[in-house]
Tab-separated table of N, CA and C in Angstrom:
chain	number	residue	atom	x	y	z
A	3	ALA	N	-9.024	-18.457	-13.882
A	3	ALA	CA	-8.078	-17.383	-14.125
A	3	ALA	C	-8.571	-16.074	-13.518
A	4	ASP	N	-9.888	-15.836	-13.520
A	4	ASP	CA	-10.430	-14.595	-12.974
A	4	ASP	C	-10.340	-14.551	-11.451
A	5	LEU	N	-10.530	-15.706	-10.798
A	5	LEU	CA	-10.505	-15.743	-9.339
A	5	LEU	C	-9.095	-15.608	-8.776
A	6	LEU	N	-8.112	-16.227	-9.429
A	6	LEU	CA	-6.724	-16.217	-8.949
A	6	LEU	C	-5.771	-15.904	-10.095
A	7	PRO	N	-5.698	-14.648	-10.520
A	7	PRO	CA	-4.865	-14.299	-11.676
A	7	PRO	C	-3.379	-14.620	-11.474
A	8	ASP	N	-2.887	-14.548	-10.228
A	8	ASP	CA	-1.475	-14.854	-9.976
A	8	ASP	C	-1.151	-16.323	-10.252
A	9	ASN	N	-2.139	-17.169	-10.098
A	9	ASN	CA	-1.944	-18.597	-10.332
A	9	ASN	C	-2.243	-18.998	-11.780
A	10	SER	N	-2.707	-18.082	-12.562
A	10	SER	CA	-3.162	-18.390	-13.912
A	10	SER	C	-2.096	-19.065	-14.772
A	11	LYS	N	-0.879	-18.584	-14.714
A	11	LYS	CA	0.201	-19.152	-15.523
A	11	LYS	C	0.460	-20.609	-15.129
A	12	LYS	N	0.513	-20.872	-13.827
A	12	LYS	CA	0.719	-22.239	-13.340
A	12	LYS	C	-0.438	-23.151	-13.753
A	13	ARG	N	-1.664	-22.628	-13.617
A	13	ARG	CA	-2.845	-23.407	-13.981
A	13	ARG	C	-2.849	-23.735	-15.466
A	14	THR	N	-2.492	-22.768	-16.292
A	14	THR	CA	-2.471	-22.981	-17.740
A	14	THR	C	-1.475	-24.075	-18.090
A	15	LYS	N	-0.308	-24.030	-17.491
A	15	LYS	CA	0.710	-25.059	-17.733
A	15	LYS	C	0.208	-26.426	-17.257
A	16	GLN	N	-0.377	-26.474	-16.066
A	16	GLN	CA	-0.878	-27.727	-15.513
A	16	GLN	C	-1.982	-28.316	-16.382
A	17	LYS	N	-2.870	-27.461	-16.894
A	17	LYS	CA	-3.979	-27.943	-17.717
A	17	LYS	C	-3.501	-28.562	-19.026
A	18	LYS	N	-2.330	-28.165	-19.491
A	18	LYS	CA	-1.772	-28.728	-20.723
A	18	LYS	C	-1.069	-30.062	-20.471
A	19	SER	N	-0.724	-30.339	-19.226
A	19	SER	CA	-0.035	-31.579	-18.881
A	19	SER	C	-1.035	-32.727	-18.823
A	20	PRO	N	-0.688	-33.868	-19.407
A	20	PRO	CA	-1.611	-35.010	-19.340
A	20	PRO	C	-1.671	-35.587	-17.928
A	21	ILE	N	-2.862	-35.904	-17.489
A	21	ILE	CA	-3.072	-36.570	-16.207
A	21	ILE	C	-3.706	-37.921	-16.505
A	22	LYS	N	-3.148	-38.967	-15.932
A	22	LYS	CA	-3.649	-40.323	-16.172
A	22	LYS	C	-4.374	-40.916	-14.969
A	23	VAL	N	-4.074	-40.415	-13.764
A	23	VAL	CA	-4.694	-40.943	-12.547
A	23	VAL	C	-5.082	-39.788	-11.637
A	24	ILE	N	-6.317	-39.823	-11.155
A	24	ILE	CA	-6.792	-38.845	-10.193
A	24	ILE	C	-7.336	-39.630	-9.002
A	25	ILE	N	-6.724	-39.440	-7.842
A	25	ILE	CA	-7.134	-40.117	-6.612
A	25	ILE	C	-7.545	-39.044	-5.623
A	26	SER	N	-8.738	-39.196	-5.035
A	26	SER	CA	-9.198	-38.151	-4.136
A	26	SER	C	-10.300	-38.646	-3.209
A	27	ASN	N	-10.492	-37.908	-2.148
A	27	ASN	CA	-11.649	-38.013	-1.274
A	27	ASN	C	-12.280	-36.621	-1.301
A	28	PRO	N	-13.036	-36.321	-2.373
A	28	PRO	CA	-13.567	-34.968	-2.520
A	28	PRO	C	-14.536	-34.615	-1.400
A	29	PRO	N	-14.715	-33.324	-1.141
A	29	PRO	CA	-15.643	-32.890	-0.083
A	29	PRO	C	-17.081	-33.214	-0.445
A	30	TYR	N	-17.927	-33.373	0.565
A	30	TYR	CA	-19.330	-33.739	0.350
A	30	TYR	C	-20.276	-32.591	0.647
A	31	SER	N	-19.894	-31.382	0.447
A	31	SER	CA	-20.703	-30.238	0.861
A	31	SER	C	-21.696	-29.822	-0.211
A	32	MET	N	-22.931	-29.613	0.209
A	32	MET	CA	-23.933	-29.027	-0.688
A	32	MET	C	-23.828	-27.503	-0.666
A	33	GLY	N	-22.830	-26.990	0.031
A	33	GLY	CA	-22.621	-25.548	0.031
A	33	GLY	C	-23.044	-24.885	1.314
A	34	GLN	N	-23.170	-23.601	1.236
A	34	GLN	CA	-23.483	-22.759	2.380
A	34	GLN	C	-24.879	-23.077	2.902
A	35	LYS	N	-24.976	-23.312	4.191
A	35	LYS	CA	-26.276	-23.585	4.805
A	35	LYS	C	-26.965	-22.299	5.254
A	36	SER	N	-26.163	-21.291	5.636
A	36	SER	CA	-26.718	-19.995	6.008
A	36	SER	C	-25.667	-18.927	5.724
A	37	GLU	N	-26.078	-17.689	5.776
A	37	GLU	CA	-25.170	-16.560	5.533
A	37	GLU	C	-24.041	-16.512	6.560
A	38	ASN	N	-24.242	-17.109	7.731
A	38	ASN	CA	-23.297	-16.986	8.836
A	38	ASN	C	-22.290	-18.130	8.943
A	39	ASP	N	-22.345	-19.129	8.074
A	39	ASP	CA	-21.472	-20.290	8.286
A	39	ASP	C	-20.099	-20.177	7.626
A	40	ASN	N	-19.794	-19.053	7.030
A	40	ASN	CA	-18.468	-18.792	6.470
A	40	ASN	C	-18.050	-19.845	5.441
A	41	ALA	N	-19.014	-20.314	4.661
A	41	ALA	CA	-18.727	-21.293	3.616
A	41	ALA	C	-19.473	-20.883	2.354
A	42	GLN	N	-19.187	-19.709	1.887
A	42	GLN	CA	-19.911	-19.136	0.760
A	42	GLN	C	-19.835	-20.050	-0.462
A	43	ASN	N	-20.971	-20.204	-1.115
A	43	ASN	CA	-21.009	-21.003	-2.337
A	43	ASN	C	-20.191	-20.324	-3.422
A	44	ILE	N	-19.396	-21.100	-4.137
A	44	ILE	CA	-18.582	-20.573	-5.230
A	44	ILE	C	-19.241	-20.981	-6.533
A	45	LYS	N	-19.308	-20.060	-7.458
A	45	LYS	CA	-19.868	-20.349	-8.782
A	45	LYS	C	-18.780	-20.949	-9.670
A	46	TYR	N	-19.089	-22.050	-10.311
A	46	TYR	CA	-18.188	-22.695	-11.268
A	46	TYR	C	-18.942	-22.765	-12.597
A	47	THR	N	-18.969	-21.671	-13.297
A	47	THR	CA	-19.805	-21.521	-14.485
A	47	THR	C	-19.552	-22.621	-15.517
A	48	ASN	N	-18.303	-22.832	-15.905
A	48	ASN	CA	-17.998	-23.832	-16.933
A	48	ASN	C	-18.298	-25.252	-16.459
A	49	LEU	N	-17.910	-25.559	-15.242
A	49	LEU	CA	-18.141	-26.888	-14.685
A	49	LEU	C	-19.633	-27.166	-14.539
A	50	ASP	N	-20.376	-26.197	-14.037
A	50	ASP	CA	-21.815	-26.378	-13.872
A	50	ASP	C	-22.525	-26.510	-15.214
A	51	GLU	N	-22.043	-25.811	-16.226
A	51	GLU	CA	-22.618	-25.967	-17.566
A	51	GLU	C	-22.370	-27.380	-18.090
A	52	LYS	N	-21.190	-27.913	-17.828
A	52	LYS	CA	-20.878	-29.281	-18.263
A	52	LYS	C	-21.766	-30.289	-17.527
A	53	ILE	N	-22.049	-30.050	-16.250
A	53	ILE	CA	-22.974	-30.914	-15.503
A	53	ILE	C	-24.366	-30.826	-16.121
A	54	ARG	N	-24.802	-29.609	-16.463
A	54	ARG	CA	-26.119	-29.438	-17.102
A	54	ARG	C	-26.212	-30.197	-18.416
A	55	SER	N	-25.119	-30.184	-19.190
A	55	SER	CA	-25.159	-30.813	-20.514
A	55	SER	C	-24.883	-32.316	-20.473
A	56	THR	N	-24.575	-32.860	-19.313
A	56	THR	CA	-24.323	-34.309	-19.200
A	56	THR	C	-25.231	-34.914	-18.134
A	57	TYR	N	-24.858	-34.782	-16.868
A	57	TYR	CA	-25.593	-35.425	-15.775
A	57	TYR	C	-27.047	-34.973	-15.726
A	58	ALA	N	-27.289	-33.677	-15.802
A	58	ALA	CA	-28.658	-33.167	-15.734
A	58	ALA	C	-29.441	-33.529	-16.996
A	59	LYS	N	-28.802	-33.414	-18.142
A	59	LYS	CA	-29.472	-33.747	-19.402
A	59	LYS	C	-29.881	-35.225	-19.438
A	60	ASN	N	-29.040	-36.094	-18.887
A	60	ASN	CA	-29.324	-37.530	-18.872
A	60	ASN	C	-30.261	-37.955	-17.745
A	61	SER	N	-30.688	-37.012	-16.921
A	61	SER	CA	-31.512	-37.334	-15.757
A	61	SER	C	-32.994	-37.190	-16.051
A	62	LYS	N	-33.773	-38.051	-15.418
A	62	LYS	CA	-35.222	-37.948	-15.492
A	62	LYS	C	-35.775	-37.270	-14.239
A	63	ALA	N	-34.908	-36.967	-13.291
A	63	ALA	CA	-35.326	-36.351	-12.027
A	63	ALA	C	-35.766	-34.912	-12.250
A	64	VAL	N	-36.752	-34.489	-11.498
A	64	VAL	CA	-37.231	-33.114	-11.564
A	64	VAL	C	-36.312	-32.211	-10.744
A	65	ARG	N	-36.012	-32.625	-9.527
A	65	ARG	CA	-35.147	-31.841	-8.635
A	65	ARG	C	-33.696	-32.265	-8.871
A	66	GLN	N	-32.887	-31.355	-9.394
A	66	GLN	CA	-31.515	-31.700	-9.781
A	66	GLN	C	-30.448	-30.909	-9.034
A	67	SER	N	-30.819	-30.216	-7.977
A	67	SER	CA	-29.846	-29.380	-7.258
A	67	SER	C	-28.696	-30.206	-6.672
A	68	ALA	N	-28.942	-31.458	-6.287
A	68	ALA	CA	-27.886	-32.295	-5.710
A	68	ALA	C	-26.775	-32.603	-6.711
A	69	LEU	N	-27.043	-32.419	-7.998
A	69	LEU	CA	-26.014	-32.654	-9.013
A	69	LEU	C	-24.892	-31.620	-8.945
A	70	TYR	N	-25.106	-30.566	-8.173
A	70	TYR	CA	-24.100	-29.517	-8.056
A	70	TYR	C	-23.386	-29.571	-6.699
A	71	ASP	N	-23.521	-30.702	-6.015
A	71	ASP	CA	-22.765	-30.966	-4.791
A	71	ASP	C	-21.287	-31.021	-5.164
A	72	SER	N	-20.436	-30.672	-4.238
A	72	SER	CA	-18.998	-30.591	-4.542
A	72	SER	C	-18.402	-31.926	-4.978
A	73	TYR	N	-18.855	-33.050	-4.418
A	73	TYR	CA	-18.272	-34.316	-4.854
A	73	TYR	C	-18.747	-34.706	-6.246
A	74	ILE	N	-19.962	-34.338	-6.626
A	74	ILE	CA	-20.445	-34.582	-7.991
A	74	ILE	C	-19.681	-33.683	-8.957
A	75	ARG	N	-19.463	-32.430	-8.572
A	75	ARG	CA	-18.642	-31.533	-9.398
A	75	ARG	C	-17.244	-32.117	-9.584
A	76	SER	N	-16.717	-32.717	-8.546
A	76	SER	CA	-15.384	-33.310	-8.626
A	76	SER	C	-15.351	-34.460	-9.630
A	77	PHE	N	-16.388	-35.289	-9.642
A	77	PHE	CA	-16.483	-36.351	-10.656
A	77	PHE	C	-16.465	-35.752	-12.064
A	78	ARG	N	-17.259	-34.685	-12.258
A	78	ARG	CA	-17.347	-34.074	-13.591
A	78	ARG	C	-15.995	-33.486	-14.002
A	79	TRP	N	-15.343	-32.766	-13.086
A	79	TRP	CA	-14.043	-32.176	-13.380
A	79	TRP	C	-13.037	-33.265	-13.749
A	80	ALA	N	-12.970	-34.315	-12.946
A	80	ALA	CA	-11.996	-35.385	-13.183
A	80	ALA	C	-12.289	-36.105	-14.498
A	81	SER	N	-13.549	-36.356	-14.784
A	81	SER	CA	-13.924	-37.022	-16.042
A	81	SER	C	-13.435	-36.236	-17.247
A	82	ASP	N	-13.590	-34.938	-17.193
A	82	ASP	CA	-13.149	-34.083	-18.289
A	82	ASP	C	-11.632	-33.954	-18.329
A	83	ARG	N	-11.016	-33.909	-17.177
A	83	ARG	CA	-9.563	-33.700	-17.100
A	83	ARG	C	-8.769	-34.892	-17.634
A	84	LEU	N	-9.305	-36.103	-17.493
A	84	LEU	CA	-8.594	-37.289	-17.980
A	84	LEU	C	-8.492	-37.340	-19.494
A	85	GLN	N	-9.381	-36.704	-20.172
A	85	GLN	CA	-9.464	-36.745	-21.628
A	85	GLN	C	-9.749	-38.169	-22.100
A	86	SER	N	-8.818	-38.854	-22.782
A	86	SER	CA	-9.168	-40.137	-23.391
A	86	SER	C	-8.724	-41.378	-22.626
A	87	ASP	N	-7.754	-41.285	-21.739
A	87	ASP	CA	-7.246	-42.452	-21.020
A	87	ASP	C	-6.915	-42.099	-19.587
A	88	GLY	N	-7.254	-43.000	-18.664
A	88	GLY	CA	-6.884	-42.783	-17.278
A	88	GLY	C	-7.856	-43.408	-16.306
A	89	ILE	N	-7.575	-43.173	-15.027
A	89	ILE	CA	-8.367	-43.761	-13.949
A	89	ILE	C	-8.695	-42.677	-12.923
A	90	ILE	N	-9.939	-42.681	-12.497
A	90	ILE	CA	-10.364	-41.859	-11.371
A	90	ILE	C	-10.623	-42.826	-10.222
A	91	ALA	N	-10.047	-42.560	-9.071
A	91	ALA	CA	-10.265	-43.379	-7.874
A	91	ALA	C	-10.728	-42.438	-6.769
A	92	TYR	N	-11.998	-42.553	-6.386
A	92	TYR	CA	-12.583	-41.644	-5.408
A	92	TYR	C	-13.215	-42.406	-4.252
A	93	ILE	N	-13.081	-41.831	-3.069
A	93	ILE	CA	-13.852	-42.243	-1.905
A	93	ILE	C	-14.875	-41.137	-1.714
A	94	THR	N	-16.153	-41.483	-1.825
A	94	THR	CA	-17.193	-40.453	-1.749
A	94	THR	C	-18.401	-40.949	-0.979
A	95	ASN	N	-19.314	-40.028	-0.797
A	95	ASN	CA	-20.660	-40.313	-0.359
A	95	ASN	C	-21.232	-41.334	-1.348
A	96	ALA	N	-21.940	-42.345	-0.855
A	96	ALA	CA	-22.479	-43.396	-1.729
A	96	ALA	C	-23.905	-43.134	-2.183
A	97	ASN	N	-24.463	-41.995	-1.836
A	97	ASN	CA	-25.856	-41.733	-2.198
A	97	ASN	C	-26.081	-41.729	-3.704
A	98	TRP	N	-25.061	-41.454	-4.493
A	98	TRP	CA	-25.216	-41.403	-5.945
A	98	TRP	C	-25.564	-42.781	-6.530
A	99	ILE	N	-25.300	-43.846	-5.797
A	99	ILE	CA	-25.534	-45.199	-6.313
A	99	ILE	C	-27.017	-45.459	-6.570
A	100	GLU	N	-27.880	-44.986	-5.659
A	100	GLU	CA	-29.308	-45.295	-5.773
A	100	GLU	C	-30.226	-44.076	-5.892
A	101	SER	N	-29.696	-42.897	-5.698
A	101	SER	CA	-30.523	-41.700	-5.697
A	101	SER	C	-31.172	-41.460	-7.059
A	102	LYS	N	-32.453	-41.092	-7.034
A	102	LYS	CA	-33.160	-40.776	-8.268
A	102	LYS	C	-32.535	-39.561	-8.961
A	103	THR	N	-32.073	-38.610	-8.154
A	103	THR	CA	-31.480	-37.387	-8.696
A	103	THR	C	-30.217	-37.670	-9.508
A	104	THR	N	-29.481	-38.716	-9.164
A	104	THR	CA	-28.205	-38.988	-9.834
A	104	THR	C	-28.320	-40.053	-10.926
A	105	ASP	N	-29.530	-40.294	-11.425
A	105	ASP	CA	-29.678	-41.246	-12.529
A	105	ASP	C	-28.897	-40.796	-13.766
A	106	GLY	N	-28.844	-39.497	-14.006
A	106	GLY	CA	-28.089	-38.961	-15.143
A	106	GLY	C	-26.587	-39.095	-14.962
A	107	LEU	N	-26.120	-38.988	-13.732
A	107	LEU	CA	-24.708	-39.209	-13.423
A	107	LEU	C	-24.343	-40.656	-13.756
A	108	ARG	N	-25.151	-41.592	-13.279
A	108	ARG	CA	-24.879	-43.020	-13.540
A	108	ARG	C	-24.898	-43.316	-15.043
A	109	LYS	N	-25.870	-42.760	-15.747
A	109	LYS	CA	-25.940	-42.967	-17.203
A	109	LYS	C	-24.705	-42.386	-17.888
A	110	SER	N	-24.298	-41.203	-17.469
A	110	SER	CA	-23.110	-40.565	-18.051
A	110	SER	C	-21.867	-41.414	-17.800
A	111	PHE	N	-21.749	-41.985	-16.592
A	111	PHE	CA	-20.609	-42.858	-16.310
A	111	PHE	C	-20.539	-44.000	-17.322
A	112	THR	N	-21.683	-44.607	-17.632
A	112	THR	CA	-21.669	-45.741	-18.568
A	112	THR	C	-21.331	-45.304	-19.989
A	113	GLU	N	-21.592	-44.057	-20.311
A	113	GLU	CA	-21.248	-43.536	-21.635
A	113	GLU	C	-19.788	-43.092	-21.723
A	114	GLU	N	-19.255	-42.562	-20.638
A	114	GLU	CA	-17.926	-41.957	-20.650
A	114	GLU	C	-16.784	-42.899	-20.254
A	115	PHE	N	-17.102	-43.978	-19.551
A	115	PHE	CA	-16.060	-44.863	-19.047
A	115	PHE	C	-16.243	-46.277	-19.564
A	116	ASN	N	-15.130	-46.941	-19.758
A	116	ASN	CA	-15.163	-48.325	-20.216
A	116	ASN	C	-15.515	-49.273	-19.075
A	117	LYS	N	-14.874	-49.063	-17.945
A	117	LYS	CA	-15.110	-49.917	-16.778
A	117	LYS	C	-15.384	-49.051	-15.563
A	118	ILE	N	-16.339	-49.523	-14.764
A	118	ILE	CA	-16.753	-48.826	-13.558
A	118	ILE	C	-16.735	-49.846	-12.425
A	119	TYR	N	-15.882	-49.602	-11.432
A	119	TYR	CA	-15.785	-50.480	-10.276
A	119	TYR	C	-16.317	-49.726	-9.070
A	120	VAL	N	-17.307	-50.314	-8.388
A	120	VAL	CA	-17.920	-49.664	-7.238
A	120	VAL	C	-17.874	-50.615	-6.047
A	121	PHE	N	-17.271	-50.147	-4.957
A	121	PHE	CA	-17.225	-50.877	-3.697
A	121	PHE	C	-18.107	-50.125	-2.713
A	122	ASN	N	-19.286	-50.664	-2.452
A	122	ASN	CA	-20.236	-50.009	-1.563
A	122	ASN	C	-19.924	-50.416	-0.126
A	123	LEU	N	-19.365	-49.482	0.654
A	123	LEU	CA	-18.976	-49.746	2.030
A	123	LEU	C	-20.099	-49.465	3.028
A	124	ARG	N	-21.238	-49.012	2.512
A	124	ARG	CA	-22.449	-48.797	3.296
A	124	ARG	C	-22.248	-47.826	4.455
A	125	GLY	N	-22.939	-48.028	5.576
A	125	GLY	CA	-22.782	-47.186	6.755
A	125	GLY	C	-23.719	-45.998	6.835
A	126	ASN	N	-24.865	-46.076	6.191
A	126	ASN	CA	-25.811	-44.964	6.203
A	126	ASN	C	-26.456	-44.840	7.583
A	127	ALA	N	-26.067	-43.821	8.327
A	127	ALA	CA	-26.601	-43.599	9.675
A	127	ALA	C	-27.884	-42.785	9.657
A	128	ARG	N	-28.377	-42.445	8.491
A	128	ARG	CA	-29.622	-41.671	8.397
A	128	ARG	C	-30.825	-42.583	8.197
A	129	THR	N	-30.677	-43.833	8.565
A	129	THR	CA	-31.768	-44.794	8.498
A	129	THR	C	-32.118	-45.180	9.930
A	130	SER	N	-33.119	-46.037	10.099
A	130	SER	CA	-33.496	-46.437	11.452
A	130	SER	C	-33.977	-47.886	11.455
A	131	GLY	N	-34.151	-48.406	12.652
A	131	GLY	CA	-34.655	-49.765	12.819
A	131	GLY	C	-33.717	-50.803	12.238
A	132	ASP	N	-34.312	-51.854	11.651
A	132	ASP	CA	-33.510	-52.941	11.100
A	132	ASP	C	-32.652	-52.479	9.922
A	133	LEU	N	-33.155	-51.535	9.137
A	133	LEU	CA	-32.362	-51.016	8.017
A	133	LEU	C	-31.072	-50.379	8.524
A	134	ARG	N	-31.161	-49.656	9.636
A	134	ARG	CA	-29.959	-49.058	10.219
A	134	ARG	C	-28.979	-50.135	10.676
A	135	LYS	N	-29.495	-51.188	11.282
A	135	LYS	CA	-28.634	-52.300	11.723
A	135	LYS	C	-27.970	-52.970	10.520
A	136	LYS	N	-28.716	-53.130	9.432
A	136	LYS	CA	-28.149	-53.723	8.213
A	136	LYS	C	-27.021	-52.874	7.645
A	137	GLU	N	-27.183	-51.562	7.720
A	137	GLU	CA	-26.165	-50.654	7.192
A	137	GLU	C	-24.849	-50.798	7.944
A	138	GLY	N	-24.917	-51.197	9.198
A	138	GLY	CA	-23.714	-51.440	9.981
A	138	GLY	C	-22.964	-50.166	10.332
A	139	GLY	N	-21.725	-50.359	10.774
A	139	GLY	CA	-20.889	-49.228	11.161
A	139	GLY	C	-20.265	-48.569	9.953
A	140	ASN	N	-20.066	-47.276	10.048
A	140	ASN	CA	-19.452	-46.539	8.953
A	140	ASN	C	-17.939	-46.714	8.999
A	141	VAL	N	-17.339	-46.865	7.837
A	141	VAL	CA	-15.897	-47.069	7.745
A	141	VAL	C	-15.124	-45.932	8.399
A	142	PHE	N	-15.700	-44.742	8.452
A	142	PHE	CA	-15.065	-43.598	9.090
A	142	PHE	C	-15.549	-43.409	10.528
A	143	GLY	N	-16.227	-44.394	11.066
A	143	GLY	CA	-16.727	-44.303	12.433
A	143	GLY	C	-17.766	-43.214	12.562
A	144	GLU	N	-17.640	-42.448	13.618
A	144	GLU	CA	-18.596	-41.372	13.864
A	144	GLU	C	-18.283	-40.125	13.039
A	145	GLY	N	-17.271	-40.189	12.181
A	145	GLY	CA	-16.853	-39.042	11.383
A	145	GLY	C	-17.837	-38.639	10.302
A	146	THR	N	-18.756	-39.530	9.958
A	146	THR	CA	-19.753	-39.205	8.944
A	146	THR	C	-20.987	-40.061	9.153
A	147	ARG	N	-22.116	-39.545	8.715
A	147	ARG	CA	-23.373	-40.302	8.800
A	147	ARG	C	-23.795	-40.814	7.426
A	148	THR	N	-23.059	-40.446	6.398
A	148	THR	CA	-23.422	-40.839	5.037
A	148	THR	C	-22.798	-42.185	4.671
A	149	PRO	N	-23.451	-42.932	3.789
A	149	PRO	CA	-22.836	-44.162	3.304
A	149	PRO	C	-21.604	-43.815	2.463
A	150	ILE	N	-20.665	-44.736	2.372
A	150	ILE	CA	-19.394	-44.479	1.699
A	150	ILE	C	-19.185	-45.481	0.568
A	151	THR	N	-18.575	-45.012	-0.505
A	151	THR	CA	-18.209	-45.887	-1.611
A	151	THR	C	-16.806	-45.559	-2.089
A	152	ILE	N	-16.138	-46.578	-2.596
A	152	ILE	CA	-14.882	-46.388	-3.309
A	152	ILE	C	-15.196	-46.703	-4.764
A	153	THR	N	-14.889	-45.762	-5.637
A	153	THR	CA	-15.234	-45.901	-7.052
A	153	THR	C	-13.985	-45.736	-7.911
A	154	PHE	N	-13.839	-46.648	-8.865
A	154	PHE	CA	-12.786	-46.555	-9.873
A	154	PHE	C	-13.473	-46.431	-11.226
A	155	LEU	N	-13.181	-45.360	-11.938
A	155	LEU	CA	-13.722	-45.129	-13.274
A	155	LEU	C	-12.558	-45.193	-14.247
A	156	VAL	N	-12.660	-46.059	-15.248
A	156	VAL	CA	-11.543	-46.310	-16.156
A	156	VAL	C	-11.901	-45.879	-17.575
A	157	LYS	N	-11.055	-45.000	-18.127
A	157	LYS	CA	-11.166	-44.594	-19.534
A	157	LYS	C	-10.021	-45.254	-20.292
A	158	ASN	N	-10.369	-45.972	-21.347
A	158	ASN	CA	-9.362	-46.626	-22.174
A	158	ASN	C	-9.757	-46.435	-23.636
A	159	SER	N	-9.029	-45.586	-24.338
A	159	SER	CA	-9.392	-45.231	-25.713
A	159	SER	C	-9.270	-46.410	-26.681
A	160	THR	N	-8.549	-47.461	-26.305
A	160	THR	CA	-8.406	-48.613	-27.201
A	160	THR	C	-9.514	-49.647	-27.003
A	161	SER	N	-10.298	-49.503	-25.948
A	161	SER	CA	-11.384	-50.444	-25.676
A	161	SER	C	-12.587	-50.124	-26.560
A	162	LYS	N	-13.243	-51.153	-27.017
A	162	LYS	CA	-14.428	-50.983	-27.866
A	162	LYS	C	-15.730	-51.015	-27.056
A	163	LYS	N	-15.620	-51.349	-25.772
A	163	LYS	CA	-16.803	-51.521	-24.934
A	163	LYS	C	-16.850	-50.451	-23.846
A	164	ASN	N	-18.013	-49.843	-23.652
A	164	ASN	CA	-18.225	-48.847	-22.605
A	164	ASN	C	-19.221	-49.368	-21.572
A	165	GLY	N	-19.134	-48.806	-20.381
A	165	GLY	CA	-20.159	-49.033	-19.378
A	165	GLY	C	-20.166	-50.386	-18.708
A	166	GLU	N	-19.047	-51.072	-18.663
A	166	GLU	CA	-18.973	-52.351	-17.971
A	166	GLU	C	-18.887	-52.067	-16.469
A	167	ILE	N	-19.863	-52.571	-15.710
A	167	ILE	CA	-19.965	-52.249	-14.289
A	167	ILE	C	-19.624	-53.465	-13.436
A	168	PHE	N	-18.768	-53.236	-12.434
A	168	PHE	CA	-18.401	-54.244	-11.457
A	168	PHE	C	-18.764	-53.667	-10.096
A	169	TYR	N	-19.745	-54.275	-9.434
A	169	TYR	CA	-20.286	-53.730	-8.194
A	169	TYR	C	-20.111	-54.739	-7.070
A	170	TYR	N	-19.626	-54.249	-5.922
A	170	TYR	CA	-19.487	-55.103	-4.753
A	170	TYR	C	-20.035	-54.380	-3.536
A	171	ASP	N	-20.984	-55.019	-2.874
A	171	ASP	CA	-21.567	-54.507	-1.640
A	171	ASP	C	-21.010	-55.368	-0.509
A	172	ILE	N	-20.505	-54.735	0.554
A	172	ILE	CA	-19.844	-55.489	1.622
A	172	ILE	C	-20.790	-56.383	2.414
A	173	GLY	N	-22.079	-56.129	2.360
A	173	GLY	CA	-23.043	-56.976	3.061
A	173	GLY	C	-23.648	-56.311	4.283
A	174	ASP	N	-24.587	-57.031	4.864
A	174	ASP	CA	-25.378	-56.524	5.981
A	174	ASP	C	-24.727	-56.782	7.336
A	175	TYR	N	-25.099	-55.937	8.305
A	175	TYR	CA	-24.803	-56.110	9.721
A	175	TYR	C	-23.314	-56.145	10.069
A	176	LEU	N	-22.474	-55.467	9.312
A	176	LEU	CA	-21.038	-55.440	9.618
A	176	LEU	C	-20.693	-54.216	10.457
A	177	ASP	N	-19.822	-54.404	11.436
A	177	ASP	CA	-19.351	-53.235	12.179
A	177	ASP	C	-18.190	-52.606	11.438
A	178	ARG	N	-17.691	-51.510	11.958
A	178	ARG	CA	-16.611	-50.769	11.283
A	178	ARG	C	-15.388	-51.652	11.027
A	179	LYS	N	-14.977	-52.397	12.026
A	179	LYS	CA	-13.759	-53.224	11.906
A	179	LYS	C	-13.959	-54.335	10.869
A	180	GLN	N	-15.113	-54.957	10.862
A	180	GLN	CA	-15.388	-56.031	9.890
A	180	GLN	C	-15.328	-55.501	8.480
């Protein structure tokens, strides 16, 4: 409301409306790299506090700055916005699957969602040698060097079970088309 007061009325109305499905390909930016790149970091006080009290609190990692990446913030926002029932479907950077820094994110997912479906599309171009060959081609081609995942997070208030994980890795040595 402080950043865009003219939009405040619309935002207030939208926030009261129930949302059951959120589908997105959130940005993967860690923020401004230098003063000159015209991508100033924006402070999200409430959202960052929620990350501190969930993902960071559940983490054993010492360095937690990656938890404030825009796509991680998007997960936190969507998780809170769904309230008790709904589905989040995201195409994101796949580094959260194995990163030590995101152990708290993964733990929070198992606490907050009944079912978690992860399709690891791989494609990590920041590796080398045989590991790079195993990673194969990125689904977005040369458009990104990061591994990609499609994730479905399901909240169902009538379910008695949380944290059921369904994981699928596409396999080694596949090109983009495969």
